[in-house]
Amino acid sequence: MENRFKEALLNPDAFVVTWELVPGRGAREAAQEKTIALAEQAALAGKINALTLTDNPGGTPAMSANFMGGEILKLGVEPLIHFTCKDKNRNSIESELYALDRAGVRNLLIMSGDYPVSGYQGRPSPVFDLDPVHILQLVTDMNRGISYPGVKGEIRHKPSDFFPGAVVSPFKATEAEQMAQYYKLKKKIEAGAQFIVTQLGYDARKFHEVLLFIKQGGFNIPLVGNIYVLPYGAAKMMNRNALPGSVVTDKLLVELEREQNSQDKGAGARILRAARMYAIMKGMGFAGVHIGGHNLKYEQVEEVIRQGEALVPQWADLVHYFDYPIPGGFYYFERDPETGLNCEKTTARQNTPSDVTVECSYGFSKAV
């Protein structure tokens, strides 16, 4: 069965675009109708390779991403399901995977998910029976044809056809946090992740860092960069760490506040910032971009793509627009002063002597 998202992402000559939709709480409310309407627009235009669907974002209940994925698939566009660990034990996870397989929904972005914070008459209990590495192992086993002991011997199921991906954050402040992320990234790839999506940030050097890390590790896996069309309100929440996995520095917040004084309240600047990120990621050698944003309209997504494509030839000149380091933050690679990105020499880490001299150079090409 054809999987257009998978085919595009594994095609080295293609650059994929996914767009994040939030199904919202309820079944027949405005949020669900809006999600379907936006999906219909995207399917008709044909510029989006997959629509990603969040799973109880912010730790609050919402329409099942799995069910909504089946509805979107009927519209003729591939869904990419945010498949999280936080609300389900291993039996429930396995059951949901069977249902997705039966429905022909194959693209999964496997992650821990936002910690549960509120629900019906109280705070829900988190589960976290399995973590993303375990779920990737389960999905890999299902793709091979999972087996288990039965009364009369081994039972083996027909192979599924999932296309699983995982998430990494290169935007951690300390060495310990960042190296833990990269260690988990290796484990996720070994467990069967077939593509990686970054978490959210605005530091070009950090996006480049994870790209180089994957290259140096010899991992032949597509990397998708996260672009959030950033309004001032959401930026304030991210700046105070109220949205997990999102980094907005004080320097960026000041710029966004200044943009609020423009006639369009910063709307044009938000689209241009996203378009510049699109161009930089395509120029660096990312396999695609994951576009999101609060109440983002399809026309705005299309404008990000249009402006971004026009800026690709000059992507290297745009890097300086994304110089938002975390003060005192850790970088895995040394900075290349010529490009503003990284060279391939790793940072001299504490208690880790380095006796190898490496030239600090980086060629602007998609071969990274």
Short mmCIF file of C-alpha atoms in Angstrom, two decimals, residues 20-344:
data_model
loop_
_atom_site.label_atom_id
_atom_site.label_comp_id
_atom_site.label_asym_id
_atom_site.label_seq_id
_atom_site.Cartn_x
_atom_site.Cartn_y
_atom_site.Cartn_z
CA GLU A 20 0.67 20.19 12.79
CA LEU A 21 -3.05 20.17 13.58
CA VAL A 22 -4.60 20.04 17.05
CA PRO A 23 -7.89 18.05 17.14
CA GLY A 24 -9.01 19.72 20.39
CA ARG A 25 -11.31 18.60 23.17
CA GLY A 26 -14.69 17.26 22.12
CA ALA A 27 -16.22 15.19 19.33
CA ARG A 28 -18.46 17.49 17.28
CA GLU A 29 -17.18 20.87 18.41
CA ALA A 30 -15.72 23.73 16.41
CA ALA A 31 -12.16 22.46 16.94
CA GLN A 32 -12.84 19.12 15.27
CA GLU A 33 -14.73 20.71 12.37
CA LYS A 34 -11.87 23.17 11.89
CA THR A 35 -9.31 20.36 11.86
CA ILE A 36 -11.21 18.55 9.11
CA ALA A 37 -11.67 21.77 7.12
CA LEU A 38 -7.94 22.56 7.29
CA ALA A 39 -7.12 19.00 6.28
CA GLU A 40 -9.43 19.31 3.28
CA GLN A 41 -7.61 22.49 2.21
CA ALA A 42 -4.23 20.82 2.53
CA ALA A 43 -5.36 17.73 0.64
CA LEU A 44 -6.78 19.83 -2.20
CA ALA A 45 -3.64 21.98 -2.59
CA GLY A 46 -1.23 19.04 -2.52
CA LYS A 47 1.72 20.92 -1.00
CA ILE A 48 1.71 19.18 2.38
CA ASN A 49 3.23 15.69 2.58
CA ALA A 50 1.62 14.80 5.91
CA LEU A 51 -0.65 16.33 8.53
CA THR A 52 0.57 15.68 12.06
CA LEU A 53 -1.99 15.23 14.82
CA THR A 54 -1.25 15.97 18.46
CA ASP A 55 -2.07 13.53 21.27
CA ASN A 56 -3.55 15.28 24.33
CA PRO A 57 -1.20 18.28 24.05
CA GLY A 58 -0.46 20.19 27.23
CA GLY A 59 -1.49 17.16 29.26
CA THR A 60 -5.21 17.78 28.76
CA PRO A 61 -7.80 15.53 27.04
CA ALA A 62 -8.60 15.90 23.35
CA MET A 63 -10.08 14.02 20.42
CA SER A 64 -8.06 10.88 19.72
CA ALA A 65 -5.28 11.56 17.23
CA ASN A 66 -5.60 7.95 16.10
CA PHE A 67 -9.26 8.32 15.14
CA MET A 68 -8.72 11.72 13.53
CA GLY A 69 -5.84 10.23 11.55
CA GLY A 70 -8.21 7.73 9.98
CA GLU A 71 -10.61 10.53 9.04
CA ILE A 72 -7.82 12.56 7.45
CA LEU A 73 -6.52 9.57 5.50
CA LYS A 74 -9.94 9.34 3.82
CA LEU A 75 -9.42 12.90 2.52
CA GLY A 76 -6.38 11.81 0.53
CA VAL A 77 -3.53 13.14 2.67
CA GLU A 78 -1.19 11.12 4.89
CA PRO A 79 -1.63 11.55 8.66
CA LEU A 80 1.37 11.52 10.99
CA ILE A 81 0.20 10.50 14.45
CA HIS A 82 1.83 11.83 17.61
CA PHE A 83 1.96 8.53 19.49
CA THR A 84 2.72 9.15 23.17
CA CYS A 85 3.50 7.04 26.23
CA LYS A 86 1.96 9.09 29.02
CA ASP A 87 -1.65 7.87 29.14
CA LYS A 88 -1.42 4.17 28.24
CA ASN A 89 0.04 0.94 29.56
CA ARG A 90 1.69 -1.56 27.23
CA ASN A 91 -1.51 -3.49 26.52
CA SER A 92 -3.38 -0.34 25.57
CA ILE A 93 -0.45 0.73 23.38
CA GLU A 94 -0.44 -2.60 21.58
CA SER A 95 -4.22 -2.43 21.09
CA GLU A 96 -4.01 1.06 19.61
CA LEU A 97 -1.27 -0.04 17.23
CA TYR A 98 -3.45 -2.91 15.99
CA ALA A 99 -6.29 -0.45 15.36
CA LEU A 100 -4.01 1.94 13.46
CA ASP A 101 -2.64 -0.92 11.39
CA ARG A 102 -6.15 -2.08 10.56
CA ALA A 103 -7.12 1.48 9.52
CA GLY A 104 -4.08 1.87 7.28
CA VAL A 105 -2.61 4.70 9.37
CA ARG A 106 1.10 3.96 9.26
CA ASN A 107 3.08 7.11 10.08
CA LEU A 108 3.91 7.46 13.78
CA LEU A 109 5.90 10.10 15.63
CA ILE A 110 6.68 8.36 18.89
CA MET A 111 7.37 10.49 21.97
CA SER A 112 6.87 10.62 25.72
CA GLY A 113 4.21 13.34 25.49
CA ASP A 114 3.23 16.19 27.78
CA TYR A 115 2.79 15.26 31.44
CA PRO A 116 -0.92 14.94 32.34
CA VAL A 117 -2.07 18.02 34.25
CA SER A 118 -5.87 18.19 34.12
CA GLY A 119 -8.92 16.13 33.21
CA TYR A 120 -12.43 15.21 34.29
CA GLN A 121 -12.87 16.36 37.91
CA GLY A 122 -9.20 16.31 38.74
CA ARG A 123 -5.65 15.56 37.78
CA PRO A 124 -5.14 12.36 35.75
CA SER A 125 -2.63 9.72 36.77
CA PRO A 126 0.29 9.40 34.35
CA VAL A 127 1.20 5.92 33.14
CA PHE A 128 4.57 5.83 31.33
CA ASP A 129 4.61 2.02 31.36
CA LEU A 130 6.77 2.08 28.22
CA ASP A 131 9.07 4.82 27.01
CA PRO A 132 9.64 5.81 23.34
CA VAL A 133 12.51 3.34 22.93
CA HIS A 134 10.29 0.47 24.09
CA ILE A 135 7.47 1.51 21.76
CA LEU A 136 9.87 1.74 18.83
CA GLN A 137 11.03 -1.79 19.65
CA LEU A 138 7.40 -2.95 19.76
CA VAL A 139 6.62 -1.30 16.41
CA THR A 140 9.75 -2.84 14.88
CA ASP A 141 8.66 -6.27 16.11
CA MET A 142 5.17 -5.72 14.70
CA ASN A 143 6.64 -4.76 11.33
CA ARG A 144 8.52 -8.06 11.33
CA GLY A 145 5.46 -10.01 12.46
CA ILE A 146 5.20 -10.04 16.23
CA SER A 147 5.08 -13.40 17.98
CA TYR A 148 4.08 -14.54 21.44
CA PRO A 149 3.43 -17.89 23.17
CA GLY A 150 -0.03 -19.43 22.78
CA VAL A 151 -1.71 -22.51 24.21
CA LYS A 152 -0.60 -24.67 21.25
CA GLY A 153 2.75 -23.01 20.62
CA GLU A 154 4.01 -19.77 19.15
CA ILE A 155 1.55 -17.37 17.55
CA ARG A 156 2.91 -15.05 14.88
CA HIS A 157 0.99 -12.13 13.38
CA LYS A 158 1.15 -10.80 9.86
CA PRO A 159 3.69 -7.95 9.57
CA SER A 160 2.42 -4.40 9.93
CA ASP A 161 3.71 -1.55 7.77
CA PHE A 162 4.35 1.28 10.22
CA PHE A 163 6.77 4.11 9.45
CA PRO A 164 7.93 5.17 12.92
CA GLY A 165 9.84 8.31 13.81
CA ALA A 166 11.14 9.85 17.01
CA VAL A 167 11.96 13.23 18.53
CA VAL A 168 15.17 14.87 19.74
CA SER A 169 15.88 18.22 21.38
CA PRO A 170 19.23 19.88 20.57
CA PHE A 171 18.13 22.86 22.69
CA LYS A 172 19.19 21.71 26.17
CA ALA A 173 21.11 24.17 28.34
CA THR A 174 23.59 21.91 30.11
CA GLU A 175 26.05 19.32 28.87
CA ALA A 176 24.40 16.61 30.98
CA GLU A 177 20.94 17.30 29.56
CA GLN A 178 22.18 17.56 25.99
CA MET A 179 24.29 14.42 26.06
CA ALA A 180 21.35 12.52 27.57
CA GLN A 181 19.26 13.65 24.59
CA TYR A 182 21.87 12.43 22.12
CA TYR A 183 22.30 9.15 23.98
CA LYS A 184 18.53 8.61 23.78
CA LEU A 185 18.62 9.57 20.10
CA LYS A 186 21.07 6.75 19.42
CA LYS A 187 18.87 4.31 21.36
CA LYS A 188 15.79 5.40 19.40
CA ILE A 189 17.54 4.87 16.07
CA GLU A 190 18.82 1.47 17.18
CA ALA A 191 15.26 0.56 18.27
CA GLY A 192 13.89 1.27 14.81
CA ALA A 193 13.18 4.99 14.34
CA GLN A 194 13.23 5.69 10.60
CA PHE A 195 13.15 9.49 10.81
CA ILE A 196 13.79 12.15 13.44
CA VAL A 197 11.96 15.42 14.17
CA THR A 198 13.57 18.13 16.29
CA GLN A 199 11.94 19.89 19.19
CA LEU A 200 11.30 23.61 19.02
CA GLY A 201 13.93 26.37 19.17
CA TYR A 202 15.36 29.29 17.24
CA ASP A 203 19.13 28.78 17.39
CA ALA A 204 20.50 27.95 13.91
CA ARG A 205 23.69 26.60 15.38
CA LYS A 206 21.74 24.08 17.44
CA PHE A 207 19.78 22.87 14.42
CA HIS A 208 23.09 22.43 12.63
CA GLU A 209 24.51 20.63 15.67
CA VAL A 210 22.03 17.76 15.58
CA LEU A 211 22.51 17.44 11.81
CA LEU A 212 26.28 17.09 12.29
CA PHE A 213 25.80 14.71 15.22
CA ILE A 214 23.72 12.38 13.05
CA LYS A 215 26.27 12.61 10.23
CA GLN A 216 29.25 11.89 12.47
CA GLY A 217 27.42 8.98 14.07
CA GLY A 218 26.97 7.37 10.66
CA PHE A 219 23.19 7.32 11.01
CA ASN A 220 21.56 7.28 7.59
CA ILE A 221 18.27 8.75 8.74
CA PRO A 222 16.18 11.74 7.57
CA LEU A 223 16.03 14.75 9.91
CA VAL A 224 13.02 17.07 9.95
CA GLY A 225 13.33 20.55 11.49
CA ASN A 226 10.61 22.05 13.66
CA ILE A 227 9.28 25.48 12.64
CA TYR A 228 6.76 27.14 14.93
CA VAL A 229 5.21 30.35 13.59
CA LEU A 230 5.78 32.20 16.84
CA PRO A 231 3.34 34.79 18.25
CA TYR A 232 4.26 36.93 21.23
CA GLY A 233 1.81 35.26 23.62
CA ALA A 234 3.14 31.76 23.00
CA ALA A 235 6.70 33.10 23.15
CA LYS A 236 6.13 34.44 26.66
CA MET A 237 4.97 31.01 27.80
CA MET A 238 7.95 29.30 26.18
CA ASN A 239 10.32 31.85 27.69
CA ARG A 240 9.18 30.94 31.20
CA ASN A 241 9.37 27.21 30.40
CA ALA A 242 5.59 26.74 30.53
CA LEU A 243 5.58 24.69 27.30
CA PRO A 244 7.85 21.62 27.51
CA GLY A 245 10.30 21.10 24.66
CA SER A 246 10.19 24.74 23.51
CA VAL A 247 13.00 27.28 23.95
CA VAL A 248 12.60 31.05 23.51
CA THR A 249 15.43 33.16 24.92
CA ASP A 250 15.12 36.62 26.46
CA LYS A 251 16.81 38.12 23.40
CA LEU A 252 14.21 36.66 21.04
CA LEU A 253 11.35 37.67 23.32
CA VAL A 254 12.50 41.31 23.25
CA GLU A 255 12.48 41.25 19.44
CA LEU A 256 8.98 39.76 19.37
CA GLU A 257 7.75 42.41 21.79
CA ARG A 258 9.12 45.10 19.50
CA GLU A 259 7.38 43.51 16.50
CA GLN A 260 4.07 43.80 18.36
CA ASN A 261 4.23 47.56 17.77
CA SER A 262 4.01 47.19 13.99
CA GLN A 263 0.77 47.85 12.14
CA ASP A 264 0.06 44.14 11.63
CA LYS A 265 1.01 43.25 15.23
CA GLY A 266 4.00 41.24 14.03
CA ALA A 267 2.10 38.91 11.68
CA GLY A 268 4.37 39.56 8.71
CA ALA A 269 7.51 39.22 10.82
CA ARG A 270 6.31 35.84 12.11
CA ILE A 271 5.84 34.49 8.59
CA LEU A 272 9.20 35.86 7.46
CA ARG A 273 10.97 34.31 10.45
CA ALA A 274 9.43 30.94 9.66
CA ALA A 275 10.32 31.30 5.97
CA ARG A 276 13.94 32.05 6.85
CA MET A 277 14.04 28.94 9.03
CA TYR A 278 12.60 26.93 6.14
CA ALA A 279 15.34 28.20 3.82
CA ILE A 280 18.13 27.57 6.33
CA MET A 281 16.98 24.02 7.03
CA LYS A 282 16.66 23.18 3.36
CA GLY A 283 20.05 24.71 2.68
CA MET A 284 21.74 22.87 5.56
CA GLY A 285 20.51 19.51 4.35
CA PHE A 286 17.44 18.72 6.44
CA ALA A 287 15.03 16.28 4.81
CA GLY A 288 12.05 18.50 5.54
CA VAL A 289 10.27 20.80 7.95
CA HIS A 290 7.48 20.38 10.48
CA ILE A 291 5.36 23.56 10.57
CA GLY A 292 3.13 24.45 13.50
CA GLY A 293 1.53 27.46 15.11
CA HIS A 294 -1.48 28.49 17.19
CA ASN A 295 -4.55 29.02 14.98
CA LEU A 296 -2.36 28.88 11.89
CA LYS A 297 -4.32 29.12 8.64
CA TYR A 298 -3.51 27.06 5.58
CA GLU A 299 -2.80 30.22 3.58
CA GLN A 300 -0.13 31.16 6.12
CA VAL A 301 1.53 27.76 5.82
CA GLU A 302 1.55 28.12 2.05
CA GLU A 303 3.11 31.59 2.40
CA VAL A 304 5.90 30.18 4.60
CA ILE A 305 6.63 27.62 1.88
CA ARG A 306 6.50 30.22 -0.90
CA GLN A 307 8.78 32.72 0.83
CA GLY A 308 11.04 29.97 2.13
CA GLU A 309 11.65 28.51 -1.31
CA ALA A 310 12.50 31.97 -2.66
CA LEU A 311 15.09 32.43 0.12
CA VAL A 312 16.84 29.06 -0.25
CA PRO A 313 19.60 30.33 -2.62
CA GLN A 314 20.74 32.81 0.05
CA TRP A 315 20.23 30.60 3.09
CA ALA A 316 23.78 31.01 4.40
CA ASP A 317 23.25 34.77 4.64
CA LEU A 318 20.23 34.22 6.89
CA VAL A 319 22.01 32.33 9.66
CA HIS A 320 22.74 35.50 11.66
CA TYR A 321 18.99 36.05 12.13
CA PHE A 322 18.93 33.00 14.42
CA ASP A 323 21.66 33.78 16.91
CA TYR A 324 19.72 33.06 20.10
CA PRO A 325 21.99 30.99 22.34
CA ILE A 326 20.95 30.02 25.84
CA PRO A 327 23.28 32.07 28.10
CA GLY A 328 26.09 29.76 29.15
CA GLY A 329 24.54 26.92 27.18
CA PHE A 330 26.42 23.85 26.01
CA TYR A 331 27.32 23.18 22.38
CA TYR A 332 28.55 19.78 21.23
CA PHE A 333 30.66 21.24 18.42
CA GLU A 334 32.92 24.27 18.32
CA ARG A 335 31.67 27.37 16.58
CA ASP A 336 32.84 28.17 13.06
CA PRO A 337 33.39 31.95 13.09
CA GLU A 338 33.23 32.09 9.30
CA THR A 339 29.72 30.68 8.97
CA GLY A 340 28.21 31.26 12.41
CA LEU A 341 27.37 27.55 12.55
CA ASN A 342 29.57 24.69 13.75
CA CYS A 343 32.77 23.11 12.59
CA GLU A 344 33.17 19.35 12.87
#
